[in-house]
Short mmCIF file of C-alpha atoms in Angstrom, two decimals:
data_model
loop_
_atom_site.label_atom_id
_atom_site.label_comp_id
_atom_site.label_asym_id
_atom_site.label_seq_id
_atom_site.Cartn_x
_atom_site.Cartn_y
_atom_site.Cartn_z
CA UNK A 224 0.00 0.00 0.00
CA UNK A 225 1.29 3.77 -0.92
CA UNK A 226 -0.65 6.48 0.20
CA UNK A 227 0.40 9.77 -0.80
CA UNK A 228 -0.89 12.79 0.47
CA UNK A 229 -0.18 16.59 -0.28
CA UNK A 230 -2.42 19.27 0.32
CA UNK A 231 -2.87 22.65 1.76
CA UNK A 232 -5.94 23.75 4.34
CA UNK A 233 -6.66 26.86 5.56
CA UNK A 234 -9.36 27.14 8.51
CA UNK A 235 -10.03 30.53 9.83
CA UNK A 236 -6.03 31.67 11.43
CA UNK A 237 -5.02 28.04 11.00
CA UNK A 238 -3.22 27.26 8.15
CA UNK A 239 -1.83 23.12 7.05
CA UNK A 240 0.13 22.94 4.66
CA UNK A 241 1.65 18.94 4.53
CA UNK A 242 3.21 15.80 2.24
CA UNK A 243 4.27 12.63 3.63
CA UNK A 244 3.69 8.83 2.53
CA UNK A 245 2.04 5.96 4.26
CA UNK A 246 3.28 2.88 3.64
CA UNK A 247 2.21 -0.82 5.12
CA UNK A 248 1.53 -1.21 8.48
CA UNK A 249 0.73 1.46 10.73
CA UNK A 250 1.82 5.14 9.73
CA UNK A 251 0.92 7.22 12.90
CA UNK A 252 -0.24 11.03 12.44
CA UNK A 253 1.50 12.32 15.91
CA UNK A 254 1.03 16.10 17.29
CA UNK A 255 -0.58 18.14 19.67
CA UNK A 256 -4.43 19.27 19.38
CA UNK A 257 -4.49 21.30 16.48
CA UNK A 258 -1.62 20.28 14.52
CA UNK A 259 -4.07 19.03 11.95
CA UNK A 260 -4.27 15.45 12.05
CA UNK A 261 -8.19 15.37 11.66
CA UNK A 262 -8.29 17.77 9.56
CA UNK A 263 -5.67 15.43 7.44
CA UNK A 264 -7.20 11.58 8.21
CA UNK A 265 -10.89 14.11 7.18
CA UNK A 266 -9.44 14.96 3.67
CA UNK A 267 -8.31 11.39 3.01
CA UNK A 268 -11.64 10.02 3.92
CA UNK A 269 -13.03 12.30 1.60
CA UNK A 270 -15.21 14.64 4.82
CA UNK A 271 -13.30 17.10 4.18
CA UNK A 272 -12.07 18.99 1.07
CA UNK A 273 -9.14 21.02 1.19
CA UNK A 274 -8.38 23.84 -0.99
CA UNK A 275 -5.62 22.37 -2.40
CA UNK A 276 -4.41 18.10 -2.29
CA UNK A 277 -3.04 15.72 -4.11
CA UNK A 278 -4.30 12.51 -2.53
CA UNK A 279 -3.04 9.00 -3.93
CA UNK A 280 -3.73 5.55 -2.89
CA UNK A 281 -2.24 2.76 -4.94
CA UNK A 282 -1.98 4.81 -7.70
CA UNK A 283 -5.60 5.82 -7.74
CA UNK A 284 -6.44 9.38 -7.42
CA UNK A 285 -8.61 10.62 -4.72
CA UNK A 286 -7.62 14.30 -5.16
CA UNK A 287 -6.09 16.81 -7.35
CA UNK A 288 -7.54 19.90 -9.28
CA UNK A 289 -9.70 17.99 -11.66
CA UNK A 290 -10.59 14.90 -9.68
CA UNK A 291 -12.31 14.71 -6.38
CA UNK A 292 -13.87 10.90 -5.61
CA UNK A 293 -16.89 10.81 -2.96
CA UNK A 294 -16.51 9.11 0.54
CA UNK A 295 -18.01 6.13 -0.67
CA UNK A 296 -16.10 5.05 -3.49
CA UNK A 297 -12.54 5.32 -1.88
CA UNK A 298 -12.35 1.79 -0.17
CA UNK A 299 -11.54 3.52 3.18
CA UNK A 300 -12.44 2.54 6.89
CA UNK A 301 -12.66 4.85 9.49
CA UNK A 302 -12.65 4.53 13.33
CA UNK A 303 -13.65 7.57 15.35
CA UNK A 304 -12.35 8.71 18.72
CA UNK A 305 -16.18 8.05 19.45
CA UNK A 306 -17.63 4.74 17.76
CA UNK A 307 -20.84 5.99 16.20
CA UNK A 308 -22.10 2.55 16.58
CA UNK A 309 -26.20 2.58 14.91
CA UNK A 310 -27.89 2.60 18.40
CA UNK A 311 -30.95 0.48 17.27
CA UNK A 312 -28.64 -2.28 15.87
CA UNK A 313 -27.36 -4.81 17.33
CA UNK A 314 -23.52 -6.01 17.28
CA UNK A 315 -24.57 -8.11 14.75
CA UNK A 316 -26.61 -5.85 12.82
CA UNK A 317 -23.79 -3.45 13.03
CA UNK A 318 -21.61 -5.64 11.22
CA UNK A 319 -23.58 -7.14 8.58
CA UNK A 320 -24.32 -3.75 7.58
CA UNK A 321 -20.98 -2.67 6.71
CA UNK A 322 -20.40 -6.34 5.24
CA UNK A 323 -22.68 -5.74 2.81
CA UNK A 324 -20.33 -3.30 1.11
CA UNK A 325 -17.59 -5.94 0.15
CA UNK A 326 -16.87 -8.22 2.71
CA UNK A 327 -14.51 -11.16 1.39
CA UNK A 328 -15.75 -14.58 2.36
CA UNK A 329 -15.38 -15.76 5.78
CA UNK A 330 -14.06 -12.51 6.66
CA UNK A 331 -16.73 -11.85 9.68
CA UNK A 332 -15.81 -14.98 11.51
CA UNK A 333 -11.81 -14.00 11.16
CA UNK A 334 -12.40 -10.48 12.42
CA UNK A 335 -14.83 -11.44 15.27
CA UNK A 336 -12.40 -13.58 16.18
CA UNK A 337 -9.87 -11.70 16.15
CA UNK A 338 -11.64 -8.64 18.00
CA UNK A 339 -12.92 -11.09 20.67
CA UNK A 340 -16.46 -9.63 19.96
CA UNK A 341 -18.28 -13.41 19.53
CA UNK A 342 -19.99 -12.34 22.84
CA UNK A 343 -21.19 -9.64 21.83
CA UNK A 344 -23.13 -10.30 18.78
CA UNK A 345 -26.59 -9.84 20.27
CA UNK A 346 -26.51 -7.14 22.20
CA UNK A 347 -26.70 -3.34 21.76
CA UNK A 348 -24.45 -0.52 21.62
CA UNK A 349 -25.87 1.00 24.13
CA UNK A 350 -25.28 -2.20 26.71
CA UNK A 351 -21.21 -1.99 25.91
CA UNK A 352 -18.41 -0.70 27.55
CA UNK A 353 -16.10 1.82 25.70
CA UNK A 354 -13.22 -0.98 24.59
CA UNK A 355 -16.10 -2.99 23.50
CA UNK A 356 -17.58 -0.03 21.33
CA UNK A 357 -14.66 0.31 19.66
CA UNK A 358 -13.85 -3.02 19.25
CA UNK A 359 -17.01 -3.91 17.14
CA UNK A 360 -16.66 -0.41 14.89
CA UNK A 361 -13.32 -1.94 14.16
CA UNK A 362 -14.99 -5.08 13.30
CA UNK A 363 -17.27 -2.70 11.22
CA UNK A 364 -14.98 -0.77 9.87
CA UNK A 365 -12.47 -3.90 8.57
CA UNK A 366 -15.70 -5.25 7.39
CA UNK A 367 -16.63 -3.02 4.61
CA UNK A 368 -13.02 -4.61 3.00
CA UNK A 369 -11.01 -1.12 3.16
CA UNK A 370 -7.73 -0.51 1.32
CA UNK A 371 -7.11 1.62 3.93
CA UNK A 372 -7.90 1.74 7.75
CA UNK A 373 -8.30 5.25 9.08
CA UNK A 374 -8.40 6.02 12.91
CA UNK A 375 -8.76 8.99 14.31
CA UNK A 376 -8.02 8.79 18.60
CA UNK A 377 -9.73 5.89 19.15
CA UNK A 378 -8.62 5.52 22.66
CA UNK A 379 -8.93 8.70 23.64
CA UNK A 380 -12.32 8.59 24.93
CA UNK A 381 -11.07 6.12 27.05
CA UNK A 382 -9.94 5.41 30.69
CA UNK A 383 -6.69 3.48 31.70
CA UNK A 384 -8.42 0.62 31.65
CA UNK A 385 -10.78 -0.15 28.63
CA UNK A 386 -7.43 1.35 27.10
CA UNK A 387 -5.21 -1.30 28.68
CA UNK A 388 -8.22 -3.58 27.51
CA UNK A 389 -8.42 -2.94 23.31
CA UNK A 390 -4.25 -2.31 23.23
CA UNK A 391 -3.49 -6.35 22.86
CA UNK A 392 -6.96 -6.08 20.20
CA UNK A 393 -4.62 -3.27 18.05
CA UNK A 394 -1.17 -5.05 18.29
CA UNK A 395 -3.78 -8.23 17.17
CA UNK A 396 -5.22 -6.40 14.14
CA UNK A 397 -1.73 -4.80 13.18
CA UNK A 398 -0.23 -8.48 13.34
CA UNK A 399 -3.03 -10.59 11.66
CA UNK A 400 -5.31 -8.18 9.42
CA UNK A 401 -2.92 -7.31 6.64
CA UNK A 402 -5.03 -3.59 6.66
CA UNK A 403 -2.85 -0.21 6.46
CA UNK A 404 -3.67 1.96 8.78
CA UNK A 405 -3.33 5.76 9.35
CA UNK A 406 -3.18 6.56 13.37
CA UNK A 407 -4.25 9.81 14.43
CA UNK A 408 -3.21 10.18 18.47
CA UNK A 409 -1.34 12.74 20.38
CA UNK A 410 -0.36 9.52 22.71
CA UNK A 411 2.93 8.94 23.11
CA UNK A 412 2.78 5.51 24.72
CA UNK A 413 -0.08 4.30 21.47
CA UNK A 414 1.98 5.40 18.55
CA UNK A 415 5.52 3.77 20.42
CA UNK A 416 3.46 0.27 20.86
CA UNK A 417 1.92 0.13 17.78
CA UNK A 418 3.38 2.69 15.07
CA UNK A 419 5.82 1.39 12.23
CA UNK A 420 6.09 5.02 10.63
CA UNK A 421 5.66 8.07 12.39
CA UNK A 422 4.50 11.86 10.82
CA UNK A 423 5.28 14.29 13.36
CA UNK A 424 3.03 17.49 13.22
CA UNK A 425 3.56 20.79 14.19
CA UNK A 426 1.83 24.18 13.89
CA UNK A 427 -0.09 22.74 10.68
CA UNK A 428 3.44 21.26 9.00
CA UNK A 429 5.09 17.77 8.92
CA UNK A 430 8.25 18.29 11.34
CA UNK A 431 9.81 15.12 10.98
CA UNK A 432 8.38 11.91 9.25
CA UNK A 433 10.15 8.18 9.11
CA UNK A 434 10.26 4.96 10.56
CA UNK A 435 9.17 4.85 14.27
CA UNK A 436 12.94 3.92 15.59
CA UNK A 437 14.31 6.45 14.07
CA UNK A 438 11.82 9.53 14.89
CA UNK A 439 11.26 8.62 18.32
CA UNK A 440 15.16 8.26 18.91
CA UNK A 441 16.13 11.55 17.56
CA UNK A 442 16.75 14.28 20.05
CA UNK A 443 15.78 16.68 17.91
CA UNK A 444 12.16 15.35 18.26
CA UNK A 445 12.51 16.21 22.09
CA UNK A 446 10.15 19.11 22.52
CA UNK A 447 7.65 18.42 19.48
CA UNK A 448 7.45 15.01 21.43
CA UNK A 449 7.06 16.64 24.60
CA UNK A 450 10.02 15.86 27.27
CA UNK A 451 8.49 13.69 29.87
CA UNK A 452 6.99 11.65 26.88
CA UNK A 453 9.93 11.05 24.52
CA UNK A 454 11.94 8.46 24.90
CA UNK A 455 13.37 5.59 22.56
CA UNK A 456 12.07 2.56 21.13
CA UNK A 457 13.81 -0.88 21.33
CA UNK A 458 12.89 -4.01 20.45
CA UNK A 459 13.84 -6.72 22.57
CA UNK A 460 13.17 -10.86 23.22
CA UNK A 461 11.92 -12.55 26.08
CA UNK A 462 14.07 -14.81 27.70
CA UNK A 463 12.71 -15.77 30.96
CA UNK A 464 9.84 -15.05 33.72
CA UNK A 465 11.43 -15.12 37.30
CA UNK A 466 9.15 -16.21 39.58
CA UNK A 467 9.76 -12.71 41.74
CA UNK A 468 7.83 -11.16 39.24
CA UNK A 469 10.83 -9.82 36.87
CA UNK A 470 11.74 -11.21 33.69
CA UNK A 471 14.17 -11.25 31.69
CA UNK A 472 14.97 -9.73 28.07
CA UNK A 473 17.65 -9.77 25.70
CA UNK A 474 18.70 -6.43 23.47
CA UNK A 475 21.44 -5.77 21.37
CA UNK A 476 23.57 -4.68 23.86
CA UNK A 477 22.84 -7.04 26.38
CA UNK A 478 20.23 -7.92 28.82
CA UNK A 479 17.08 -5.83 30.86
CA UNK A 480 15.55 -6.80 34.09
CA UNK A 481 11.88 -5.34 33.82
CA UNK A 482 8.68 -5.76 35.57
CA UNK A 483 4.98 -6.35 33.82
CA UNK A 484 6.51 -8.33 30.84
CA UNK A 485 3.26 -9.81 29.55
CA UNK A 486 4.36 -12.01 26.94
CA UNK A 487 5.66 -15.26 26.44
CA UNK A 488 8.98 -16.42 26.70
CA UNK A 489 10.83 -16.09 23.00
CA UNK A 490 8.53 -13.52 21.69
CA UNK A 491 9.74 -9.83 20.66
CA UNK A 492 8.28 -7.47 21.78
CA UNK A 493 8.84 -3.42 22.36
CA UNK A 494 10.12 -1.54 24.75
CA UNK A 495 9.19 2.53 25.52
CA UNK A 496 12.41 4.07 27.62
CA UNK A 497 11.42 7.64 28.24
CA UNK A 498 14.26 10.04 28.14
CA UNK A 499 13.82 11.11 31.77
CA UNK A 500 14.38 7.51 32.99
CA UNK A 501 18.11 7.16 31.88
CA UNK A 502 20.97 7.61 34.13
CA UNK A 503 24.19 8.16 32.84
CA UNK A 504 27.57 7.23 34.77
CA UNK A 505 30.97 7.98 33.47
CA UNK A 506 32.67 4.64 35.19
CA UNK A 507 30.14 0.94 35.45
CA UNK A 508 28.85 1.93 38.82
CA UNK A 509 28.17 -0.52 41.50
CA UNK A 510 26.26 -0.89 44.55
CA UNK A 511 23.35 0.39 42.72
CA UNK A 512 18.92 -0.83 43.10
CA UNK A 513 19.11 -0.78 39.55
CA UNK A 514 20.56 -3.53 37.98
CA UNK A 515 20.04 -2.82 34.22
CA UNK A 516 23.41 -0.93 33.11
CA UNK A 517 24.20 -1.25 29.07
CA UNK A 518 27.65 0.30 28.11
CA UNK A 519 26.92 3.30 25.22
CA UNK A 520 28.46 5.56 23.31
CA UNK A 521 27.08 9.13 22.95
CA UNK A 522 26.18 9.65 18.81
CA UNK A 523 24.27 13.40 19.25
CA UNK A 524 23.59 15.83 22.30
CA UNK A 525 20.96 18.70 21.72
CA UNK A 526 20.61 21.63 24.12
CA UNK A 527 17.46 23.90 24.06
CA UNK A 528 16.73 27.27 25.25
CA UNK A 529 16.01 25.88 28.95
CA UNK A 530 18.19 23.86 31.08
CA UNK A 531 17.50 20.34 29.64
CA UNK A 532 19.77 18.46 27.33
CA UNK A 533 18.48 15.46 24.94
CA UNK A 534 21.31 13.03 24.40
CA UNK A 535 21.41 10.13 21.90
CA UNK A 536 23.31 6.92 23.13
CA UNK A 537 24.05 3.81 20.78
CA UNK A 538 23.88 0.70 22.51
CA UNK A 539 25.46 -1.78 20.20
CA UNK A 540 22.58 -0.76 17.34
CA UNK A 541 20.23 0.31 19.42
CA UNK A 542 19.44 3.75 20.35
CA UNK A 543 18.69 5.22 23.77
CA UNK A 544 17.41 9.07 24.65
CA UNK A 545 18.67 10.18 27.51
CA UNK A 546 17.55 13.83 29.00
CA UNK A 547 19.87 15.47 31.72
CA UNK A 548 21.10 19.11 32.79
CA UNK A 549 23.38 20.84 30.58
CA UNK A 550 24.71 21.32 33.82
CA UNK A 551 25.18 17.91 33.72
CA UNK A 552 26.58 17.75 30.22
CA UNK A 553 29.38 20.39 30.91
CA UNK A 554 30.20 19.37 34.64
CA UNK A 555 30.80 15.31 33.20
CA UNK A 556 32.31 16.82 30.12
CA UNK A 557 29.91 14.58 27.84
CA UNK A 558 30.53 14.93 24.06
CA UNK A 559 29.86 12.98 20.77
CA UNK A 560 31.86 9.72 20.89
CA UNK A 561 32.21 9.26 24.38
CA UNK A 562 31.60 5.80 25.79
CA UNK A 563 29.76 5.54 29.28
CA UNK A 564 26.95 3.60 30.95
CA UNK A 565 22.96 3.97 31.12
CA UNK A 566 21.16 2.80 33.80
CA UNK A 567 17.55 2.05 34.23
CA UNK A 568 15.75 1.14 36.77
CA UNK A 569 13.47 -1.97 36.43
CA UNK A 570 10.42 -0.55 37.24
CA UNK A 571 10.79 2.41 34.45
CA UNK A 572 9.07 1.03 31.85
CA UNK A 573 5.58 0.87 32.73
CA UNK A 574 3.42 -1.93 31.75
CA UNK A 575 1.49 -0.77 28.56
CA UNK A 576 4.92 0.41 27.11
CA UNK A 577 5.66 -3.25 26.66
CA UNK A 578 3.56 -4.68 23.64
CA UNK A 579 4.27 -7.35 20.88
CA UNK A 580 3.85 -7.25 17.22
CA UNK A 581 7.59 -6.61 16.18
CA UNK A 582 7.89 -9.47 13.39
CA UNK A 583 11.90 -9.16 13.18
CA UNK A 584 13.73 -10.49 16.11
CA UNK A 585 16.71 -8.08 17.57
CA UNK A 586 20.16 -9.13 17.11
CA UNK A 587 21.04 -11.68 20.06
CA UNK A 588 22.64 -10.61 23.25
CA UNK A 589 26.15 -11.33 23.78
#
């Protein structure tokens, strides 16, 4: 799948002006409110249309000065942040409606299964919690046999835990549906569990767009990111559950002690290590609670206007972000090149930062 999408908006004072491309997988639209990702996931749909686009999927035109296709013949699914389920339907009703629109065959016993929503069928919307909502208008919404699987916040509506309820359902449909999706959230913790790509908006313009490792990982991305959110990506493999309640996992430069691993042993699966939860020591320091220390070597430090510093760390292909003083940085005399520790603590990465669906396994820990 290539989407391609150009176009220019103007909305009263607020002006978007944007081109990226979506490949497969999941391309997340990441910014704060108003950066224009509605606005953006709108046009594509065909809601919205903008004074000027070029719009592209597969080849096929959806936009450009001559052409403009309706809603309804673009092949496109969309989730809202709200799930708009028809109120005097059933679950079941709710999904044969959109099958009627091009559902494959057997596809509605493969995505109820996959959604979990076989209990559901018969009743209504209006007896379902908000994970279950949105679970059946993704059922819907893969139903109708999109090229193309728009969401727009679907968890925002949410609380911690219907969230923490429909996450494993995403990293399911991103694993087993074969559906592109465009992710709209201003989440940090969704787009690093389930993101492949990553456009990052700001003030109505794409600021930085690429694969999620790379984006997330850059220091430069710091303050569009926000800095208690951003933090690096890694992918990592389970090696073993101690029965204390900490497992094990392997990463390319060696191994991580964490809590709230939820995933079997040999699967790979992703870890979120915000910025603010990496210590750096000059010398391997002992004596220490924490017991996850991974020798690095400094690749990039970025200073802002305040007194924070974003530092980028490889650890043996891997990247950490670490964020310290620039007190810091000039009193331990840190510069590019530099080789050092990071520590984290085990109980850092909190529980819905760890997630599955990573297909490629890391390179094995010495």
């Amino acid at each position: 799948m290539s989407l391609a999408v150009a176009l220019t908006h103007r909305a009263g004072t607020f002006a978007l002006d944007v081109a990226f491309e979506a490949g497969p997988g999941v391309t997340a639209l990441f910014g704060r409110s108003g950066a224009g990702k509605t606005t953006i996931v709108n046009a594509v749909a065909g809601l919205l249309r903008p004074d000027q686009a070029q719009i592209t999927l597969n080849g096929r035109v959806f936009n450009d000065a001559k052409t403009f296709v309706p809603p309804h013949k673009r092949r496109i699914g969309y989730v809202f942040q709200d799930a708009r389920l028809f109120p005097h339907l059933s679950v079941a009703q709710n999904l044969d409606y959109a099958a009627r629109f091009g559902a494959k065959a057997n596809a509605r016993a493969q995505i109820i299964d996959m959604l979990g929503i076989g209990a559901l069928l018969t009743r209504g919307p209006a007896t379902l919690s908000g994970g279950e909502k949105q679970r059946v208008a993704l059922g819907r919404a893969l139903l109708s046999d999109p090229e193309v699987l728009l969401m727009d916040e679907p968890l925002a509506a949410l609380d911690g835990a219907r969230k923490a309820e429909i996450l494993p359902y995403l990293d399911r449909l991103k694993r087993d549906s074969g559906v592109p999706v465009l992710y709209v959230s201003h989440a940090v913790d969704e787009v690093a569990r389930l993101a492949d790509h990553m456009v990052l908006l700001a003030d109505g313009k794409v600021a930085r767009a690429g694969p999620l490792f790379d984006v997330m990982a850059d220091p430069a991305t710091v303050p569009l990111i926000g800095v208690r959110e951003a933090g690096a990506v890694l992918r990592a493999t389970v090696r073993e559950h101690g029965k204390d309640g900490i497992s094990t996992l392997a990463v390319a430069g060696g191994t991580l002690s964490l809590m709230g691993v939820d995933a079997p042993v040999g699967a790979v699966v992703r870890l979120h290590v915000l910025a603010q939860d990496v210590l750096l020591s000059l010398d391997r320091p002992t004596g220490l609670s924490a017991q996850n220390i991974l020798p690095v070597t400094i690749t990039a430090i970025r200073t802002g206007d305040g007194p924070g510093a974003a530092i980028a760390l490889d650890a043996s292909g891997d990247t950490l972000l670490a964020r310290v003083t620039a007190r810091a940085v000039t009193g331990m005399g840190l510069a590019e090149g530099q080789q050092l520790f990071a520590i984290l603590k085990a109980t850092s990465v909190a529980q819905n930062a760890i997630s599955g669906g990573v297909t490629s396994a890391p390179t094995p820990a010495p």
